[in-house]
Coordinates of C-alpha atoms and ligand atoms in Angstrom, one line a residue:
M20 CA -91.8 -17.5 2.1
T21 CA -93.2 -15.3 -0.5
A22 CA -91.1 -15.3 -3.7
L23 CA -90.7 -12.1 -5.5
Q24 CA -90.3 -11.8 -9.3
S25 CA -87.0 -10.4 -10.4
A26 CA -86.3 -8.3 -13.4
A27 CA -84.9 -9.8 -16.5
G28 CA -82.9 -7.6 -18.8
A29 CA -81.4 -7.7 -22.3
P30 CA -78.7 -10.3 -23.0
H31 CA -76.2 -7.5 -23.6
A32 CA -75.9 -3.7 -23.8
R33 CA -74.2 -1.4 -26.3
I34 CA -73.8 2.3 -27.0
L35 CA -76.3 3.3 -29.8
G36 CA -75.3 6.9 -30.4
I37 CA -72.9 9.6 -29.2
G38 CA -73.5 13.3 -29.3
A39 CA -71.5 16.4 -28.2
Y40 CA -71.7 20.1 -27.7
R41 CA -68.7 22.4 -27.8
P42 CA -69.2 26.0 -26.4
S43 CA -68.8 28.8 -28.9
R44 CA -66.0 30.8 -27.2
V45 CA -62.5 29.7 -28.3
V46 CA -59.9 30.8 -25.7
P47 CA -56.3 30.6 -26.9
N48 CA -53.3 30.3 -24.5
S49 CA -52.4 33.9 -25.2
E50 CA -55.5 35.0 -23.4
I51 CA -54.5 33.1 -20.2
V52 CA -50.7 33.4 -19.9
A53 CA -50.3 37.0 -18.5
R54 CA -52.1 36.3 -15.2
I55 CA -50.1 33.1 -14.5
D56 CA -46.7 34.2 -15.7
S57 CA -46.6 31.5 -18.4
S58 CA -46.3 31.1 -22.1
D59 CA -48.1 29.5 -25.0
E60 CA -44.9 27.4 -25.6
W61 CA -44.8 26.1 -22.0
I62 CA -48.5 25.2 -21.9
Q63 CA -48.3 23.4 -25.3
Q64 CA -45.2 21.5 -24.3
R65 CA -46.3 20.5 -20.8
S66 CA -50.0 19.8 -21.5
G67 CA -50.6 19.7 -25.3
I68 CA -53.3 22.4 -25.0
K69 CA -53.3 25.0 -27.7
E70 CA -56.7 26.5 -26.9
R71 CA -59.9 25.6 -25.0
R72 CA -63.6 26.2 -25.2
W73 CA -65.3 28.3 -22.5
A74 CA -69.1 28.6 -22.3
T75 CA -70.9 31.9 -22.7
P76 CA -73.6 32.8 -20.1
E77 CA -76.2 31.3 -22.4
E78 CA -74.3 28.0 -22.7
T79 CA -75.5 26.7 -19.4
V80 CA -75.1 23.1 -18.1
E81 CA -78.7 22.4 -19.1
M82 CA -78.4 24.0 -22.5
M83 CA -75.2 22.1 -23.4
S84 CA -76.5 18.9 -22.0
L85 CA -79.7 19.1 -24.1
A86 CA -77.8 19.9 -27.2
A87 CA -75.5 16.9 -26.7
A88 CA -78.4 14.6 -25.8
R89 CA -80.5 15.6 -28.8
S90 CA -77.5 14.8 -31.1
A91 CA -77.0 11.4 -29.4
V92 CA -80.7 10.6 -29.6
E93 CA -80.8 11.5 -33.3
R94 CA -77.7 9.4 -34.0
A95 CA -79.1 6.5 -32.1
G96 CA -82.2 6.7 -34.2
I97 CA -84.6 6.4 -31.2
D98 CA -87.5 8.4 -29.9
P99 CA -86.8 10.3 -26.7
R100 CA -89.8 8.6 -25.1
Q101 CA -87.8 5.3 -25.3
I102 CA -85.3 6.8 -22.8
D103 CA -86.4 5.6 -19.3
T104 CA -83.2 6.6 -17.4
V105 CA -81.1 9.7 -17.5
I106 CA -77.8 9.9 -15.7
V107 CA -75.8 13.1 -15.6
A108 CA -72.2 13.1 -14.6
T109 CA -71.1 16.6 -13.5
V110 CA -69.4 18.6 -10.8
S111 CA -70.5 21.9 -12.1
H112 CA -74.3 22.0 -11.6
F113 CA -74.3 24.4 -8.7
M114 CA -77.8 23.8 -7.3
Q115 CA -77.4 21.2 -4.6
T116 CA -80.8 19.7 -5.3
P117 CA -82.7 18.7 -7.4
A118 CA -80.5 16.8 -9.9
V119 CA -80.2 18.5 -13.2
A120 CA -80.9 15.2 -14.8
T121 CA -84.6 15.5 -13.9
R122 CA -84.9 18.8 -15.9
I123 CA -83.1 17.3 -18.9
A124 CA -85.3 14.2 -18.9
H125 CA -88.3 16.6 -19.0
E126 CA -87.0 19.0 -21.6
L127 CA -85.9 16.2 -23.8
G128 CA -89.5 14.8 -23.9
T129 CA -88.9 11.5 -22.1
D130 CA -91.9 9.9 -20.4
Q131 CA -90.9 10.8 -16.8
A132 CA -87.6 8.8 -17.0
A133 CA -85.8 8.0 -13.8
A134 CA -83.2 10.8 -13.5
F135 CA -80.2 11.4 -11.2
D136 CA -76.8 13.0 -11.2
I137 CA -73.5 11.3 -10.3
S138 CA -70.4 12.9 -8.9
A139 CA -67.3 11.1 -10.0
A140 CA -65.5 14.1 -11.5
C141 CA -63.4 13.3 -14.6
A142 CA -64.3 9.6 -14.2
G143 CA -68.0 10.4 -14.3
F144 CA -68.8 9.4 -18.0
C145 CA -67.3 6.0 -17.7
H146 CA -69.1 5.4 -14.4
G147 CA -72.3 6.4 -16.1
I148 CA -71.6 4.0 -19.0
A149 CA -70.9 1.1 -16.6
M150 CA -74.1 1.8 -14.6
A151 CA -76.2 2.1 -17.8
S152 CA -74.9 -1.2 -19.1
D153 CA -75.8 -3.0 -15.9
L154 CA -79.2 -1.3 -15.7
V155 CA -80.0 -2.5 -19.2
R156 CA -78.7 -6.0 -18.6
G157 CA -80.4 -6.2 -15.2
G158 CA -83.8 -5.2 -16.5
S159 CA -84.1 -1.9 -14.7
A160 CA -83.8 0.2 -17.8
G161 CA -84.5 -0.1 -21.6
H162 CA -82.6 2.9 -22.9
V163 CA -80.3 5.0 -20.8
L164 CA -79.1 8.5 -21.6
V165 CA -75.7 9.2 -20.1
I166 CA -74.4 12.8 -20.1
G167 CA -71.1 14.2 -19.1
V168 CA -71.2 18.0 -18.8
E169 CA -69.0 20.7 -17.2
R170 CA -68.6 24.4 -17.0
L171 CA -65.2 24.3 -15.3
S172 CA -64.3 27.8 -16.4
E173 CA -66.6 29.0 -13.6
M174 CA -64.7 26.9 -11.1
T175 CA -61.2 28.0 -12.3
D176 CA -59.1 30.5 -10.5
P177 CA -57.6 32.6 -13.4
D178 CA -54.6 33.4 -11.2
D179 CA -53.7 29.8 -10.3
R180 CA -50.7 28.7 -12.2
G181 CA -51.3 25.1 -11.7
S182 CA -54.8 24.9 -13.2
A183 CA -55.9 28.1 -15.0
F184 CA -54.8 26.7 -18.4
I185 CA -56.2 23.2 -18.1
F186 CA -59.9 23.3 -17.4
A187 CA -62.7 23.9 -20.0
D188 CA -66.4 23.5 -20.7
G189 CA -68.6 21.3 -22.9
A190 CA -71.0 18.4 -22.9
G191 CA -71.1 14.9 -24.4
A192 CA -73.8 12.2 -24.3
A193 CA -74.4 8.6 -25.1
I194 CA -77.5 6.4 -25.5
V195 CA -77.0 2.9 -24.1
G196 CA -79.6 0.3 -25.0
P197 CA -80.2 -3.5 -25.5
S198 CA -78.0 -5.6 -27.8
E199 CA -77.8 -9.2 -29.0
T200 CA -74.0 -9.1 -28.8
P201 CA -71.7 -7.7 -26.2
G202 CA -71.0 -4.0 -26.8
I203 CA -69.8 -2.8 -23.4
G204 CA -67.1 -4.8 -21.7
P205 CA -66.8 -5.2 -17.9
V206 CA -65.8 -2.1 -16.1
V207 CA -62.6 -1.8 -14.1
W208 CA -63.2 0.9 -11.5
G209 CA -62.1 2.1 -8.1
S210 CA -60.9 5.0 -6.0
D211 CA -57.9 6.0 -3.9
G212 CA -59.3 8.3 -1.2
E213 CA -55.9 8.5 0.4
Q214 CA -55.2 11.0 -2.4
F215 CA -58.5 12.9 -1.8
D216 CA -56.6 16.2 -1.6
L217 CA -54.8 16.0 -4.9
I218 CA -57.6 17.5 -7.0
R219 CA -60.4 19.2 -5.1
S220 CA -62.6 22.2 -4.5
R221 CA -60.5 24.7 -2.6
E222 CA -63.4 25.7 -0.4
D223 CA -66.8 24.1 0.4
W224 CA -69.9 26.3 0.4
R225 CA -69.7 26.9 4.2
D226 CA -66.2 28.3 3.8
V227 CA -67.5 30.6 1.0
L228 CA -70.3 31.8 3.2
A229 CA -68.0 32.5 6.1
S230 CA -65.6 34.5 3.9
D231 CA -65.5 38.4 3.8
N232 CA -64.8 38.1 0.1
P233 CA -67.0 35.2 -1.2
V234 CA -65.9 33.7 -4.5
M235 CA -67.0 30.5 -6.3
P236 CA -65.3 27.4 -4.9
H237 CA -62.2 26.9 -7.2
L238 CA -60.8 23.7 -8.4
V239 CA -57.2 23.2 -7.5
M240 CA -54.8 20.4 -7.9
Q241 CA -51.3 19.2 -7.2
G242 CA -50.4 18.6 -10.8
N243 CA -47.2 16.6 -10.6
P244 CA -48.4 13.7 -8.3
V245 CA -51.6 13.5 -10.3
F246 CA -49.5 13.4 -13.5
R247 CA -47.4 10.5 -12.2
W248 CA -50.5 8.6 -10.8
A249 CA -52.4 9.0 -14.1
S250 CA -49.4 8.0 -16.3
F251 CA -48.5 4.8 -14.5
V252 CA -51.4 3.5 -12.4
M253 CA -54.0 4.2 -15.0
A254 CA -52.1 2.3 -17.7
K255 CA -52.5 -0.8 -15.5
V256 CA -56.2 -0.2 -15.1
G257 CA -56.5 0.1 -18.9
Q258 CA -54.7 -3.2 -19.3
Q259 CA -57.1 -4.8 -16.8
A260 CA -60.1 -3.5 -18.8
L261 CA -58.6 -5.1 -22.0
D262 CA -58.1 -8.4 -20.1
R263 CA -61.6 -8.4 -18.7
A264 CA -63.0 -7.8 -22.1
G265 CA -60.9 -10.7 -23.4
I266 CA -58.9 -8.7 -26.0
T267 CA -55.3 -7.8 -26.7
P268 CA -53.9 -4.4 -27.6
D269 CA -53.6 -5.4 -31.3
Q270 CA -57.4 -6.0 -31.4
L271 CA -58.1 -2.4 -30.4
D272 CA -59.0 0.3 -33.0
C273 CA -59.2 3.3 -30.8
F274 CA -57.8 4.5 -27.4
V275 CA -59.9 7.2 -25.8
P276 CA -58.5 8.3 -22.5
H277 CA -59.8 11.2 -20.4
Q278 CA -58.3 14.3 -22.0
A279 CA -56.2 15.5 -19.0
N280 CA -52.8 16.1 -20.6
M281 CA -51.4 15.0 -23.9
R282 CA -48.3 13.6 -22.2
I283 CA -50.4 11.5 -19.9
T284 CA -52.1 10.0 -23.0
D285 CA -48.8 9.3 -24.6
A286 CA -47.3 7.7 -21.4
M287 CA -50.4 5.4 -21.0
A288 CA -50.2 4.4 -24.7
R289 CA -46.5 3.5 -24.3
A290 CA -47.0 1.7 -21.0
M291 CA -49.8 -0.4 -22.6
K292 CA -47.7 -1.0 -25.7
L293 CA -50.5 0.0 -28.0
P294 CA -49.5 -0.7 -31.6
D295 CA -49.3 2.2 -34.1
T296 CA -52.5 1.0 -35.7
V297 CA -54.5 2.2 -32.7
K298 CA -56.0 5.6 -33.2
I299 CA -55.5 7.9 -30.2
A300 CA -57.9 10.6 -29.1
R301 CA -56.2 14.0 -28.9
D302 CA -59.1 16.4 -28.5
I303 CA -57.4 18.2 -25.6
A304 CA -55.3 20.3 -28.0
E305 CA -58.4 22.3 -29.0
Q306 CA -60.8 21.6 -26.2
G307 CA -58.8 21.6 -22.9
N308 CA -59.8 19.3 -20.0
T309 CA -63.6 19.1 -19.8
S310 CA -63.7 16.5 -17.0
A311 CA -66.8 14.3 -17.3
A312 CA -67.5 15.6 -20.9
S313 CA -64.0 14.8 -22.3
I314 CA -64.4 11.3 -23.5
P315 CA -67.6 11.7 -25.5
L316 CA -66.3 15.0 -26.9
A317 CA -63.1 13.3 -27.9
L318 CA -65.0 10.5 -29.6
D319 CA -67.1 13.0 -31.5
R320 CA -64.0 14.5 -32.9
M321 CA -62.6 11.1 -33.8
Y322 CA -65.7 10.4 -35.9
A323 CA -65.6 13.8 -37.5
E324 CA -61.9 13.3 -38.5
G325 CA -62.3 9.8 -39.7
D326 CA -60.4 8.2 -36.9
A327 CA -63.4 6.2 -35.5
Q328 CA -66.0 4.2 -37.4
S329 CA -69.0 2.2 -36.4
G330 CA -68.0 -1.2 -35.2
D331 CA -64.6 -0.1 -34.0
V332 CA -63.4 -1.5 -30.6
A333 CA -62.3 1.3 -28.3
L334 CA -60.8 1.4 -24.8
L335 CA -62.2 4.2 -22.7
I336 CA -60.4 5.2 -19.5
A337 CA -61.4 8.1 -17.2
F338 CA -59.7 9.3 -14.0
G339 CA -59.6 12.3 -11.8
A340 CA -60.6 13.8 -8.4
G341 CA -61.1 11.3 -5.7
L342 CA -59.0 9.9 -7.0
A343 CA -61.6 8.0 -8.9
Y344 CA -61.3 6.0 -12.1
A345 CA -63.2 3.7 -14.5
A346 CA -62.3 2.0 -17.7
Q347 CA -64.1 -0.3 -20.2
V348 CA -63.8 -1.6 -23.7
V349 CA -66.8 -0.7 -26.0
V350 CA -67.9 -1.3 -29.5
L351 CA -68.5 2.1 -31.1
P352 CA -71.9 2.8 -32.6
Ligands
LIG419 C1 -50.1 20.7 -14.5 C2 -49.0 20.1 -15.3 C3 -49.1 20.4 -16.7 C4 -47.7 20.7 -14.8 O1 -46.6 20.1 -15.5 P1 -45.4 19.5 -14.7 O2 -44.4 18.9 -15.7 O3 -45.9 18.5 -13.7 O4 -44.8 20.8 -14.0 P2 -44.3 21.0 -12.5 O5 -45.4 21.3 -11.7 O6 -43.4 19.9 -12.1 O7 -43.4 22.3 -12.7 C5 -42.3 22.4 -13.6 C6 -41.8 23.8 -13.7 O8 -42.8 24.6 -14.4 C7 -43.1 25.8 -13.6 N1 -44.6 26.0 -13.8 C8 -45.6 25.5 -13.2 N2 -46.8 26.0 -13.7 C9 -46.4 26.8 -14.7 C10 -47.1 27.5 -15.7 N3 -48.5 27.6 -15.7 N4 -46.4 28.2 -16.6 C11 -45.1 28.2 -16.6 N5 -44.3 27.5 -15.7 C12 -45.0 26.8 -14.8 C13 -42.9 25.4 -12.2 O9 -42.6 26.5 -11.4 C14 -41.6 24.5 -12.3 O10 -40.5 25.3 -12.4 P3 -39.1 24.9 -11.8 O11 -38.7 23.7 -12.6 O12 -38.2 26.1 -12.1 O13 -39.3 24.7 -10.4 C15 -48.9 18.6 -15.1 O14 -48.5 18.3 -13.8 C16 -50.3 17.9 -15.3 O15 -50.8 18.0 -16.3 N6 -50.8 17.2 -14.3 C17 -52.0 16.4 -14.4 C18 -53.1 17.4 -14.4 C19 -54.4 16.7 -14.7 O16 -54.4 15.8 -15.4 N7 -55.4 17.1 -14.0 C20 -56.7 16.6 -14.1 C21 -56.8 15.2 -13.8 S1 -58.4 14.9 -14.1

């Protein structure tokens, strides 16, 4: 039988640089409350959100992705031509095909990198990091650009009490490359399709076309069951990610969960018994929930505010529609 050669990759992979782009328009709770019969106080108390960022028409998925990617490339200290794979995690690129990743790979000046989009909603960034790590270690890629980007303001129904105050826009990016030491721990990921309906597009495109009054498919959710699932089940997933990386909570420097709700973040930290020394990402207060972009955006703020340093050990955990989730421990660049 003819024997094929197989690819040999780097001994390990790590994140080399992280970048982010925040849209320019700041939207305080006061701008949202009238249409949903709510208050600034209620929103802050129930979700921790004070304000969010919504993109202007110029701040497209492509524009925000490129800005975040350029910042990640610069911080990683690599040439864009070294990037041979681009993965974009998003649910708000509204052209069914081609993948927006191909355009970003081109605009960034990669040398015809492999490029594709993934759809794992709020869990997308951690799915991308897991895939990038395995591609580098398996020999299929040298340097991978992972982008999480969303324009959820376009998919938000401003009259929906359960979601209008939550979702927001932005982009984050990471460069994953080869390493002599382990920099990305084993992923713990999965899905619970029995709960498919808890967070979803209210309509699909065929429903929109059939409607007399076509509107963008809106993202809707059943907040309370999602809240309970995220607070309790996800803490166990976080614990498994620590176990698989072979570390204990006291060895952790940073906890960077998907920015869904400040109370979910606190409930997870309590359930995992994280010591007070662990710095916790709280970007949601000023940024809202940006789905696939939320973890790199939160990390970017932690660096800016001195809560994260190069070499820190961080637990990333992302969860959302599907219900899909992914968690891993990483060494920060
Ligand atoms: C949406 C969320 C903040 C709502 O908080 P909650 O504590 O679950 O609130 P409930 O839905 O149980 O509603 C509690 C009360 O507030 C009211 N309420 C609901 N939405 C409201 C709003 N926007 N403003 C004011 N009151 C509101 C309800 O009517 C209810 O009133 P009642 O007690 O008189 O019946 C919370 O469920 C959540 O964050 N869920 C997870 C969302 C998430 O993470 N999604 C993305 C995952 S990727």
